[in-house]
Amino acid sequence: MRLRIPPSPTGLLHIGTVRTALYNYLVAKKNNGTLVFRIEDTDKERGSAEFEKDIIDGLVKLGIAGDEGVHVGGKYGPYRQSERTEIYANYLKELIDTEKAYFCFCSKETLEQKREAQMQAKKPTRYDQTCRSLNADESKKRIENGESAVIRLKVNDDETIEWNDLVRGNIQIHSKELDDFVIARNLSDPLYHLTVVADDHDMEITHVIRGEDHISNTPKQILIFKAFGWNIPEFAHLPLILNDDKTKLSKRKNKVSVDDYLNDGILPEALLNFLALLGWNTADNQEIFSMDELIEKFSLDRVHKGGAVFDLKRLEWINGEWIKRKITENVYAFYETYHAFMPKNDPALVKQMLKDSDFEGRFKKLTDIQPELSVFFDPLPEYPKELIMREKFNITTEMLSKVLTAAKKVMESIDWQMGDRSKHQTLFDGLVGIVEQLGLKNGQVLWPIRVALSGRENSPNFATLAIYLGKEESIKRLKNALDQL
Ligand code: GLU
């Protein structure tokens, strides 16, 4: 199997491109196939070297760029369309010589007028084949004499074009839906349908897996394959990625560039995991996958036909799970890799805090780490009285005073060094003991202690807070809360 990723460098690496690349990568890996990475840069106006670099670097960084192509070379190159102009020119000449394609000299104005007339007559707007009947030798002479003409493919009037789409099943289109479409502006300016087919042929591509937005291109490309007498690859069209209002994923509603997500603290593993599930699932709805598991479990026949809604909350949940996994697996590697996201405090201490499972579920993104860990490092913030006396616990001032005093006593009776996890249980038991001692409810005791120590609504548990704040600071904070009563 030979598959391909052929992005056009007309924007920064797009989430949709990564999803398509990933599915190609998974199919290639699973079947011991080869994934070819090429660049479709024939659109000189919209393309740029900067975008090309972003796309190549991004796919390489994500590890799904494949084994052959623009980033590593290979024996089917060149892998940039701009370096293949001569190849295309020869193919165009071949189609003209075999009379599968022809030069069309109709001016833009003439075509426009005919179009208008067709529209007014409520007829489909198709090229009327005026130049199809021109004598081929004469046309060639006119070109040699400097006349300009586009090149059109001859499309049979009565032909059913069909393929067995590996996602969508049998698809048929009648050739009368098409017209003699333009495949090149001139011999040295080929258009997408011609170049993509030429590349797929030259690079011996066996499977074309791409977005559903390309379905209408497939019949045209099949006709080009046929015109040359080439083998036609298998096709699979992936569901569109949608905004949550079911419109096509757009910049206005979602970030679409991969770097936006990575810079925002999404792990590459999580992004790929999430994208794999954007249009595919396993029978048991597994949600967290390593790359190896994806390769093992992915299959095109479980790819959905309907559009896949881009759910940012799900991405963040998956990311949180991946952050947890990475921290548990190897906190040192995690710290080093994501150094830029870590608080600039004692590295050993930070690593230990990261491992503290109290943060479970609260690191949704790497950018959550600094603000979450700062609870241990920052001075106590001012907090409103309503926070410590949270209404649902029915805490009275008298109760609060007793609780804080008891907590202070517990802490004064225990000795611990800042960061000394071995005292966690003792502190925990001591503080929980206050519940029974005062005959109160859990929330009436543990909530105010946690707020007094952190000044925050969300934070790790009271014992962990005490461990990392240290004895002196913890007692100071309890005193501070008592003073405010
Ligand atoms: N260059 C096309 C794109 O970026 C890909 C075409 C294809 O997969 O055939 O959408």
PDB file of C-alpha atoms in Angstrom, residues 36-316:
ATOM      1  CA  VAL A  36       4.317   9.830   0.936  1.00  0.00           C
ATOM      2  CA  PHE A  37       4.335  13.496   1.930  1.00  0.00           C
ATOM      3  CA  ARG A  38       4.276  15.921  -0.961  1.00  0.00           C
ATOM      4  CA  ILE A  39       3.445  19.573  -1.409  1.00  0.00           C
ATOM      5  CA  GLU A  40       0.847  20.884  -3.849  1.00  0.00           C
ATOM      6  CA  ASP A  41       2.259  24.320  -4.460  1.00  0.00           C
ATOM      7  CA  THR A  42       0.942  25.099  -7.927  1.00  0.00           C
ATOM      8  CA  ASP A  43      -1.229  27.911  -6.604  1.00  0.00           C
ATOM      9  CA  LYS A  44       1.480  30.539  -6.678  1.00  0.00           C
ATOM     10  CA  GLU A  45      -0.772  33.337  -5.535  1.00  0.00           C
ATOM     11  CA  ARG A  46      -2.058  31.754  -2.359  1.00  0.00           C
ATOM     12  CA  GLY A  47       0.914  29.565  -1.453  1.00  0.00           C
ATOM     13  CA  SER A  48       3.944  30.648   0.568  1.00  0.00           C
ATOM     14  CA  ALA A  49       7.253  29.204   1.727  1.00  0.00           C
ATOM     15  CA  GLU A  50       6.395  30.168   5.280  1.00  0.00           C
ATOM     16  CA  PHE A  51       3.191  28.105   5.224  1.00  0.00           C
ATOM     17  CA  GLU A  52       5.032  25.216   3.627  1.00  0.00           C
ATOM     18  CA  LYS A  53       7.591  25.237   6.416  1.00  0.00           C
ATOM     19  CA  ASP A  54       4.892  25.390   9.063  1.00  0.00           C
ATOM     20  CA  ILE A  55       3.085  22.386   7.547  1.00  0.00           C
ATOM     21  CA  ILE A  56       6.216  20.275   7.149  1.00  0.00           C
ATOM     22  CA  ASP A  57       7.584  21.129  10.604  1.00  0.00           C
ATOM     23  CA  GLY A  58       4.198  20.503  12.183  1.00  0.00           C
ATOM     24  CA  LEU A  59       3.616  17.071  10.693  1.00  0.00           C
ATOM     25  CA  VAL A  60       7.193  16.055  11.426  1.00  0.00           C
ATOM     26  CA  LYS A  61       6.853  17.266  15.024  1.00  0.00           C
ATOM     27  CA  LEU A  62       3.644  15.278  15.418  1.00  0.00           C
ATOM     28  CA  GLY A  63       5.424  12.223  14.029  1.00  0.00           C
ATOM     29  CA  ILE A  64       2.936  11.539  11.228  1.00  0.00           C
ATOM     30  CA  ALA A  65       4.774  12.944   8.217  1.00  0.00           C
ATOM     31  CA  GLY A  66       5.446   9.488   6.814  1.00  0.00           C
ATOM     32  CA  ASP A  67       8.479   7.716   5.435  1.00  0.00           C
ATOM     33  CA  GLU A  68       8.984   9.344   2.081  1.00  0.00           C
ATOM     34  CA  GLY A  69       8.583  12.776   0.586  1.00  0.00           C
ATOM     35  CA  VAL A  70       9.365  16.420   0.811  1.00  0.00           C
ATOM     36  CA  HIS A  71      10.811  16.131   4.345  1.00  0.00           C
ATOM     37  CA  VAL A  72      13.112  13.125   3.798  1.00  0.00           C
ATOM     38  CA  GLY A  73      13.364  12.559   0.052  1.00  0.00           C
ATOM     39  CA  GLY A  74      12.821   9.255  -1.696  1.00  0.00           C
ATOM     40  CA  LYS A  75      12.994   7.699  -5.093  1.00  0.00           C
ATOM     41  CA  TYR A  76       9.693   8.992  -6.429  1.00  0.00           C
ATOM     42  CA  GLY A  77      10.607  12.705  -6.195  1.00  0.00           C
ATOM     43  CA  PRO A  78      10.557  15.555  -6.724  1.00  0.00           C
ATOM     44  CA  TYR A  79       7.820  15.871  -4.103  1.00  0.00           C
ATOM     45  CA  ARG A  80       6.985  19.507  -4.700  1.00  0.00           C
ATOM     46  CA  GLN A  81       4.660  20.205  -7.597  1.00  0.00           C
ATOM     47  CA  SER A  82       6.515  23.388  -8.462  1.00  0.00           C
ATOM     48  CA  GLU A  83       9.503  21.167  -9.310  1.00  0.00           C
ATOM     49  CA  ARG A  84       7.472  18.906 -11.596  1.00  0.00           C
ATOM     50  CA  THR A  85       6.294  21.351 -14.263  1.00  0.00           C
ATOM     51  CA  GLU A  86       8.081  19.501 -17.034  1.00  0.00           C
ATOM     52  CA  ILE A  87       6.570  16.192 -16.030  1.00  0.00           C
ATOM     53  CA  TYR A  88       3.096  17.699 -16.232  1.00  0.00           C
ATOM     54  CA  ALA A  89       3.832  19.379 -19.557  1.00  0.00           C
ATOM     55  CA  ASN A  90       4.773  16.006 -21.014  1.00  0.00           C
ATOM     56  CA  TYR A  91       1.609  14.418 -19.713  1.00  0.00           C
ATOM     57  CA  LEU A  92      -0.476  17.257 -21.136  1.00  0.00           C
ATOM     58  CA  LYS A  93       1.194  16.783 -24.506  1.00  0.00           C
ATOM     59  CA  GLU A  94       0.442  13.078 -24.292  1.00  0.00           C
ATOM     60  CA  LEU A  95      -3.261  13.750 -23.727  1.00  0.00           C
ATOM     61  CA  ILE A  96      -3.339  16.199 -26.605  1.00  0.00           C
ATOM     62  CA  ASP A  97      -1.491  13.826 -28.935  1.00  0.00           C
ATOM     63  CA  THR A  98      -3.862  10.997 -28.105  1.00  0.00           C
ATOM     64  CA  GLU A  99      -6.789  13.421 -28.515  1.00  0.00           C
ATOM     65  CA  LYS A 100      -8.038  12.856 -24.993  1.00  0.00           C
ATOM     66  CA  ALA A 101      -7.665  16.547 -24.364  1.00  0.00           C
ATOM     67  CA  TYR A 102      -7.722  19.619 -26.558  1.00  0.00           C
ATOM     68  CA  PHE A 103      -6.780  23.262 -26.678  1.00  0.00           C
ATOM     69  CA  CYS A 104      -9.668  25.649 -26.137  1.00  0.00           C
ATOM     70  CA  PHE A 105      -9.281  29.121 -27.566  1.00  0.00           C
ATOM     71  CA  CYS A 106     -12.581  30.534 -26.369  1.00  0.00           C
ATOM     72  CA  SER A 107     -12.067  33.885 -24.719  1.00  0.00           C
ATOM     73  CA  LYS A 108     -13.175  34.583 -21.175  1.00  0.00           C
ATOM     74  CA  GLU A 109     -15.761  37.020 -22.492  1.00  0.00           C
ATOM     75  CA  THR A 110     -17.268  34.487 -24.897  1.00  0.00           C
ATOM     76  CA  LEU A 111     -17.456  31.873 -22.165  1.00  0.00           C
ATOM     77  CA  GLU A 112     -19.049  34.377 -19.837  1.00  0.00           C
ATOM     78  CA  GLN A 113     -21.684  35.333 -22.399  1.00  0.00           C
ATOM     79  CA  LYS A 114     -22.536  31.698 -23.053  1.00  0.00           C
ATOM     80  CA  ARG A 115     -22.797  31.072 -19.363  1.00  0.00           C
ATOM     81  CA  GLU A 116     -25.188  33.964 -18.910  1.00  0.00           C
ATOM     82  CA  ALA A 117     -27.328  32.708 -21.768  1.00  0.00           C
ATOM     83  CA  GLN A 118     -27.437  29.217 -20.266  1.00  0.00           C
ATOM     84  CA  MET A 119     -28.380  30.626 -16.917  1.00  0.00           C
ATOM     85  CA  GLN A 120     -31.187  32.688 -18.406  1.00  0.00           C
ATOM     86  CA  ALA A 121     -32.480  29.660 -20.235  1.00  0.00           C
ATOM     87  CA  LYS A 122     -32.318  27.855 -16.859  1.00  0.00           C
ATOM     88  CA  LYS A 123     -29.939  25.299 -18.319  1.00  0.00           C
ATOM     89  CA  PRO A 124     -26.946  23.871 -16.522  1.00  0.00           C
ATOM     90  CA  THR A 125     -23.878  25.987 -17.141  1.00  0.00           C
ATOM     91  CA  ARG A 126     -21.489  23.786 -19.109  1.00  0.00           C
ATOM     92  CA  TYR A 127     -18.835  24.389 -21.673  1.00  0.00           C
ATOM     93  CA  ASP A 128     -20.463  23.885 -25.076  1.00  0.00           C
ATOM     94  CA  GLN A 129     -17.474  22.044 -26.582  1.00  0.00           C
ATOM     95  CA  THR A 130     -16.910  24.632 -29.345  1.00  0.00           C
ATOM     96  CA  CYS A 131     -13.189  23.854 -29.561  1.00  0.00           C
ATOM     97  CA  ARG A 132     -13.523  20.095 -29.238  1.00  0.00           C
ATOM     98  CA  SER A 133     -14.006  19.759 -32.990  1.00  0.00           C
ATOM     99  CA  LEU A 134     -11.054  21.921 -33.995  1.00  0.00           C
ATOM    100  CA  ASN A 135      -8.420  20.158 -36.021  1.00  0.00           C
ATOM    101  CA  ALA A 136      -5.718  19.076 -33.558  1.00  0.00           C
ATOM    102  CA  ASP A 137      -2.803  19.896 -35.848  1.00  0.00           C
ATOM    103  CA  GLU A 138      -4.166  23.335 -36.568  1.00  0.00           C
ATOM    104  CA  SER A 139      -4.652  23.985 -32.891  1.00  0.00           C
ATOM    105  CA  LYS A 140      -1.040  23.021 -32.226  1.00  0.00           C
ATOM    106  CA  LYS A 141       0.086  25.439 -34.893  1.00  0.00           C
ATOM    107  CA  ARG A 142      -1.938  28.246 -33.375  1.00  0.00           C
ATOM    108  CA  ILE A 143      -0.250  27.535 -30.039  1.00  0.00           C
ATOM    109  CA  GLU A 144       3.184  27.532 -31.681  1.00  0.00           C
ATOM    110  CA  ASN A 145       2.303  30.893 -33.192  1.00  0.00           C
ATOM    111  CA  GLY A 146       1.784  32.273 -29.728  1.00  0.00           C
ATOM    112  CA  GLU A 147      -1.985  32.107 -29.335  1.00  0.00           C
ATOM    113  CA  SER A 148      -3.123  31.307 -25.847  1.00  0.00           C
ATOM    114  CA  ALA A 149      -5.498  28.520 -24.984  1.00  0.00           C
ATOM    115  CA  VAL A 150      -6.505  26.467 -21.975  1.00  0.00           C
ATOM    116  CA  ILE A 151      -6.486  22.679 -22.132  1.00  0.00           C
ATOM    117  CA  ARG A 152      -9.717  20.756 -21.603  1.00  0.00           C
ATOM    118  CA  LEU A 153     -10.307  17.063 -21.046  1.00  0.00           C
ATOM    119  CA  LYS A 154     -12.748  15.375 -23.415  1.00  0.00           C
ATOM    120  CA  VAL A 155     -15.509  13.964 -21.257  1.00  0.00           C
ATOM    121  CA  ASN A 156     -17.754  11.305 -22.806  1.00  0.00           C
ATOM    122  CA  ASP A 157     -21.379  12.360 -22.891  1.00  0.00           C
ATOM    123  CA  ASP A 158     -22.736   9.092 -21.652  1.00  0.00           C
ATOM    124  CA  GLU A 159     -20.610   7.405 -19.083  1.00  0.00           C
ATOM    125  CA  THR A 160     -21.215   6.400 -15.503  1.00  0.00           C
ATOM    126  CA  ILE A 161     -18.237   7.072 -13.337  1.00  0.00           C
ATOM    127  CA  GLU A 162     -18.240   5.002 -10.175  1.00  0.00           C
ATOM    128  CA  TRP A 163     -16.024   3.897  -7.385  1.00  0.00           C
ATOM    129  CA  ASN A 164     -16.368   1.886  -4.234  1.00  0.00           C
ATOM    130  CA  ASP A 165     -15.550   4.444  -1.584  1.00  0.00           C
ATOM    131  CA  LEU A 166     -13.912   2.759   1.404  1.00  0.00           C
ATOM    132  CA  VAL A 167     -15.931   4.946   3.759  1.00  0.00           C
ATOM    133  CA  ARG A 168     -19.070   5.812   1.852  1.00  0.00           C
ATOM    134  CA  GLY A 169     -19.644   2.717  -0.271  1.00  0.00           C
ATOM    135  CA  ASN A 170     -20.557   2.765  -3.954  1.00  0.00           C
ATOM    136  CA  ILE A 171     -20.678   6.233  -5.487  1.00  0.00           C
ATOM    137  CA  GLN A 172     -21.857   6.879  -9.035  1.00  0.00           C
ATOM    138  CA  ILE A 173     -21.856  10.038 -11.062  1.00  0.00           C
ATOM    139  CA  HIS A 174     -23.021  10.414 -14.599  1.00  0.00           C
ATOM    140  CA  SER A 175     -20.674  12.186 -16.993  1.00  0.00           C
ATOM    141  CA  LYS A 176     -23.431  14.530 -18.081  1.00  0.00           C
ATOM    142  CA  GLU A 177     -23.024  16.198 -14.695  1.00  0.00           C
ATOM    143  CA  LEU A 178     -19.571  17.231 -15.805  1.00  0.00           C
ATOM    144  CA  ASP A 179     -18.332  19.157 -18.795  1.00  0.00           C
ATOM    145  CA  ASP A 180     -15.045  19.222 -20.656  1.00  0.00           C
ATOM    146  CA  PHE A 181     -13.259  20.694 -17.673  1.00  0.00           C
ATOM    147  CA  VAL A 182     -10.042  22.669 -17.830  1.00  0.00           C
ATOM    148  CA  ILE A 183      -6.983  20.687 -16.736  1.00  0.00           C
ATOM    149  CA  ALA A 184      -4.344  23.348 -17.509  1.00  0.00           C
ATOM    150  CA  ARG A 185      -4.180  27.070 -18.200  1.00  0.00           C
ATOM    151  CA  ASN A 186      -1.468  26.200 -20.726  1.00  0.00           C
ATOM    152  CA  LEU A 187       1.199  23.535 -21.123  1.00  0.00           C
ATOM    153  CA  SER A 188       3.324  24.902 -18.326  1.00  0.00           C
ATOM    154  CA  ASP A 189       0.481  25.841 -16.022  1.00  0.00           C
ATOM    155  CA  PRO A 190      -1.356  22.630 -15.096  1.00  0.00           C
ATOM    156  CA  LEU A 191      -4.280  22.670 -12.667  1.00  0.00           C
ATOM    157  CA  TYR A 192      -4.989  20.590  -9.599  1.00  0.00           C
ATOM    158  CA  HIS A 193      -6.870  17.671 -11.174  1.00  0.00           C
ATOM    159  CA  LEU A 194      -4.101  16.985 -13.639  1.00  0.00           C
ATOM    160  CA  THR A 195      -1.234  17.410 -11.205  1.00  0.00           C
ATOM    161  CA  VAL A 196      -2.756  15.342  -8.434  1.00  0.00           C
ATOM    162  CA  VAL A 197      -3.511  12.462 -10.794  1.00  0.00           C
ATOM    163  CA  ALA A 198      -0.057  12.631 -12.347  1.00  0.00           C
ATOM    164  CA  ASP A 199       1.543  12.583  -8.908  1.00  0.00           C
ATOM    165  CA  ASP A 200      -0.639   9.759  -7.634  1.00  0.00           C
ATOM    166  CA  HIS A 201       0.286   7.755 -10.708  1.00  0.00           C
ATOM    167  CA  ASP A 202       4.001   8.543 -10.683  1.00  0.00           C
ATOM    168  CA  MET A 203       4.267   7.849  -6.971  1.00  0.00           C
ATOM    169  CA  GLU A 204       2.327   4.601  -7.341  1.00  0.00           C
ATOM    170  CA  ILE A 205      -0.315   5.641  -4.841  1.00  0.00           C
ATOM    171  CA  THR A 206      -2.755   2.835  -4.130  1.00  0.00           C
ATOM    172  CA  HIS A 207      -5.088   4.569  -1.659  1.00  0.00           C
ATOM    173  CA  VAL A 208      -6.347   8.139  -1.621  1.00  0.00           C
ATOM    174  CA  ILE A 209      -7.780   9.039   1.769  1.00  0.00           C
ATOM    175  CA  ARG A 210      -8.961  12.638   1.983  1.00  0.00           C
ATOM    176  CA  GLY A 211     -11.729  14.938   3.136  1.00  0.00           C
ATOM    177  CA  GLU A 212     -15.290  14.676   1.929  1.00  0.00           C
ATOM    178  CA  ASP A 213     -14.925  18.102   0.315  1.00  0.00           C
ATOM    179  CA  HIS A 214     -12.988  16.273  -2.400  1.00  0.00           C
ATOM    180  CA  ILE A 215     -15.802  13.892  -3.373  1.00  0.00           C
ATOM    181  CA  SER A 216     -16.836  16.060  -6.298  1.00  0.00           C
ATOM    182  CA  ASN A 217     -13.240  16.037  -7.549  1.00  0.00           C
ATOM    183  CA  THR A 218     -12.955  12.271  -7.605  1.00  0.00           C
ATOM    184  CA  PRO A 219     -14.997  11.592 -10.786  1.00  0.00           C
ATOM    185  CA  LYS A 220     -12.941  14.146 -12.685  1.00  0.00           C
ATOM    186  CA  GLN A 221      -9.754  12.586 -11.470  1.00  0.00           C
ATOM    187  CA  ILE A 222     -10.961   9.095 -12.332  1.00  0.00           C
ATOM    188  CA  LEU A 223     -11.588  10.337 -15.878  1.00  0.00           C
ATOM    189  CA  ILE A 224      -8.019  11.598 -16.082  1.00  0.00           C
ATOM    190  CA  PHE A 225      -6.656   8.270 -14.825  1.00  0.00           C
ATOM    191  CA  LYS A 226      -8.750   6.574 -17.499  1.00  0.00           C
ATOM    192  CA  ALA A 227      -7.648   8.972 -20.231  1.00  0.00           C
ATOM    193  CA  PHE A 228      -4.064   7.903 -19.574  1.00  0.00           C
ATOM    194  CA  GLY A 229      -5.004   4.261 -19.162  1.00  0.00           C
ATOM    195  CA  TRP A 230      -3.557   4.250 -15.643  1.00  0.00           C
ATOM    196  CA  ASN A 231      -4.576   2.183 -12.631  1.00  0.00           C
ATOM    197  CA  ILE A 232      -7.123   3.964 -10.506  1.00  0.00           C
ATOM    198  CA  PRO A 233      -6.369   4.006  -6.776  1.00  0.00           C
ATOM    199  CA  GLU A 234      -8.916   3.211  -4.077  1.00  0.00           C
ATOM    200  CA  PHE A 235     -10.657   6.234  -2.588  1.00  0.00           C
ATOM    201  CA  ALA A 236     -11.888   6.949   0.917  1.00  0.00           C
ATOM    202  CA  HIS A 237     -13.564  10.227   1.817  1.00  0.00           C
ATOM    203  CA  LEU A 238     -13.509  11.307   5.441  1.00  0.00           C
ATOM    204  CA  PRO A 239     -16.332  13.186   7.143  1.00  0.00           C
ATOM    205  CA  LEU A 240     -16.037  16.927   7.457  1.00  0.00           C
ATOM    206  CA  ILE A 241     -15.000  18.474  10.741  1.00  0.00           C
ATOM    207  CA  LEU A 242     -17.743  20.786  11.982  1.00  0.00           C
ATOM    208  CA  ASN A 243     -18.138  23.654  14.423  1.00  0.00           C
ATOM    209  CA  ASP A 244     -20.689  22.885  17.123  1.00  0.00           C
ATOM    210  CA  ASP A 245     -23.371  24.676  15.102  1.00  0.00           C
ATOM    211  CA  LYS A 246     -22.729  22.046  12.398  1.00  0.00           C
ATOM    212  CA  THR A 247     -21.128  24.449   9.970  1.00  0.00           C
ATOM    213  CA  LYS A 248     -17.775  23.496   8.457  1.00  0.00           C
ATOM    214  CA  LEU A 249     -14.917  24.025  10.913  1.00  0.00           C
ATOM    215  CA  SER A 250     -13.853  27.618  10.551  1.00  0.00           C
ATOM    216  CA  LYS A 251     -11.339  30.033  11.949  1.00  0.00           C
ATOM    217  CA  ARG A 252     -14.077  32.295  13.176  1.00  0.00           C
ATOM    218  CA  LYS A 253     -15.510  29.705  15.539  1.00  0.00           C
ATOM    219  CA  ASN A 254     -12.504  27.596  16.475  1.00  0.00           C
ATOM    220  CA  LYS A 255      -8.777  27.816  16.386  1.00  0.00           C
ATOM    221  CA  VAL A 256      -7.741  25.815  13.364  1.00  0.00           C
ATOM    222  CA  SER A 257      -3.983  26.059  13.362  1.00  0.00           C
ATOM    223  CA  VAL A 258      -2.115  23.299  15.146  1.00  0.00           C
ATOM    224  CA  ASP A 259       0.372  25.624  16.801  1.00  0.00           C
ATOM    225  CA  ASP A 260      -2.464  27.483  18.480  1.00  0.00           C
ATOM    226  CA  TYR A 261      -3.303  24.280  20.325  1.00  0.00           C
ATOM    227  CA  LEU A 262       0.255  23.238  21.109  1.00  0.00           C
ATOM    228  CA  ASN A 263       1.189  26.717  22.343  1.00  0.00           C
ATOM    229  CA  ASP A 264      -1.931  26.727  24.423  1.00  0.00           C
ATOM    230  CA  GLY A 265      -0.778  23.628  26.289  1.00  0.00           C
ATOM    231  CA  ILE A 266      -2.285  20.727  24.393  1.00  0.00           C
ATOM    232  CA  LEU A 267       0.063  17.711  24.245  1.00  0.00           C
ATOM    233  CA  PRO A 268       0.748  16.320  20.755  1.00  0.00           C
ATOM    234  CA  GLU A 269      -0.371  12.889  21.996  1.00  0.00           C
ATOM    235  CA  ALA A 270      -3.687  14.338  23.116  1.00  0.00           C
ATOM    236  CA  LEU A 271      -4.244  16.276  19.918  1.00  0.00           C
ATOM    237  CA  LEU A 272      -3.673  13.158  17.826  1.00  0.00           C
ATOM    238  CA  ASN A 273      -5.803  11.046  20.149  1.00  0.00           C
ATOM    239  CA  PHE A 274      -8.609  13.596  19.866  1.00  0.00           C
ATOM    240  CA  LEU A 275      -8.306  13.927  16.097  1.00  0.00           C
ATOM    241  CA  ALA A 276      -8.365  10.161  15.668  1.00  0.00           C
ATOM    242  CA  LEU A 277     -11.772  10.175  17.349  1.00  0.00           C
ATOM    243  CA  LEU A 278     -13.039  12.968  15.125  1.00  0.00           C
ATOM    244  CA  GLY A 279     -14.804  10.694  12.693  1.00  0.00           C
ATOM    245  CA  TRP A 280     -13.908   7.260  14.025  1.00  0.00           C
ATOM    246  CA  ASN A 281     -14.437   5.129  17.117  1.00  0.00           C
ATOM    247  CA  THR A 282     -13.955   1.610  18.389  1.00  0.00           C
ATOM    248  CA  ALA A 283     -16.912  -0.651  19.190  1.00  0.00           C
ATOM    249  CA  ASP A 284     -16.276  -0.233  22.918  1.00  0.00           C
ATOM    250  CA  ASN A 285     -15.889   3.556  22.669  1.00  0.00           C
ATOM    251  CA  GLN A 286     -12.404   3.600  24.114  1.00  0.00           C
ATOM    252  CA  GLU A 287     -11.302   7.205  24.548  1.00  0.00           C
ATOM    253  CA  ILE A 288      -7.601   7.235  25.343  1.00  0.00           C
ATOM    254  CA  PHE A 289      -5.243   5.729  22.794  1.00  0.00           C
ATOM    255  CA  SER A 290      -1.493   5.665  22.446  1.00  0.00           C
ATOM    256  CA  MET A 291      -0.209   5.825  18.887  1.00  0.00           C
ATOM    257  CA  ASP A 292       0.508   2.086  18.960  1.00  0.00           C
ATOM    258  CA  GLU A 293      -3.045   1.360  20.029  1.00  0.00           C
ATOM    259  CA  LEU A 294      -4.399   3.599  17.294  1.00  0.00           C
ATOM    260  CA  ILE A 295      -2.344   1.755  14.707  1.00  0.00           C
ATOM    261  CA  GLU A 296      -3.584  -1.540  16.034  1.00  0.00           C
ATOM    262  CA  LYS A 297      -7.262  -0.595  16.285  1.00  0.00           C
ATOM    263  CA  PHE A 298      -7.888   1.901  13.496  1.00  0.00           C
ATOM    264  CA  SER A 299      -9.808   0.797  10.451  1.00  0.00           C
ATOM    265  CA  LEU A 300     -11.501   2.678   7.645  1.00  0.00           C
ATOM    266  CA  ASP A 301     -14.674   0.652   7.942  1.00  0.00           C
ATOM    267  CA  ARG A 302     -15.385   2.246  11.302  1.00  0.00           C
ATOM    268  CA  VAL A 303     -14.958   5.763   9.956  1.00  0.00           C
ATOM    269  CA  HIS A 304     -18.236   7.675  10.220  1.00  0.00           C
ATOM    270  CA  LYS A 305     -20.126   9.026   7.267  1.00  0.00           C
ATOM    271  CA  GLY A 306     -21.651  11.970   9.091  1.00  0.00           C
ATOM    272  CA  GLY A 307     -19.723  15.138   9.979  1.00  0.00           C
ATOM    273  CA  ALA A 308     -17.629  15.155  13.143  1.00  0.00           C
ATOM    274  CA  VAL A 309     -18.234  17.988  15.594  1.00  0.00           C
ATOM    275  CA  PHE A 310     -15.128  19.588  17.005  1.00  0.00           C
ATOM    276  CA  ASP A 311     -15.699  19.505  20.759  1.00  0.00           C
ATOM    277  CA  LEU A 312     -13.140  21.576  22.593  1.00  0.00           C
ATOM    278  CA  LYS A 313     -14.271  20.263  25.999  1.00  0.00           C
ATOM    279  CA  ARG A 314     -13.525  16.736  24.840  1.00  0.00           C
ATOM    280  CA  LEU A 315     -10.085  17.769  23.617  1.00  0.00           C
ATOM    281  CA  GLU A 316      -9.351  19.293  27.006  1.00  0.00           C
TER     282      GLU A 316
END
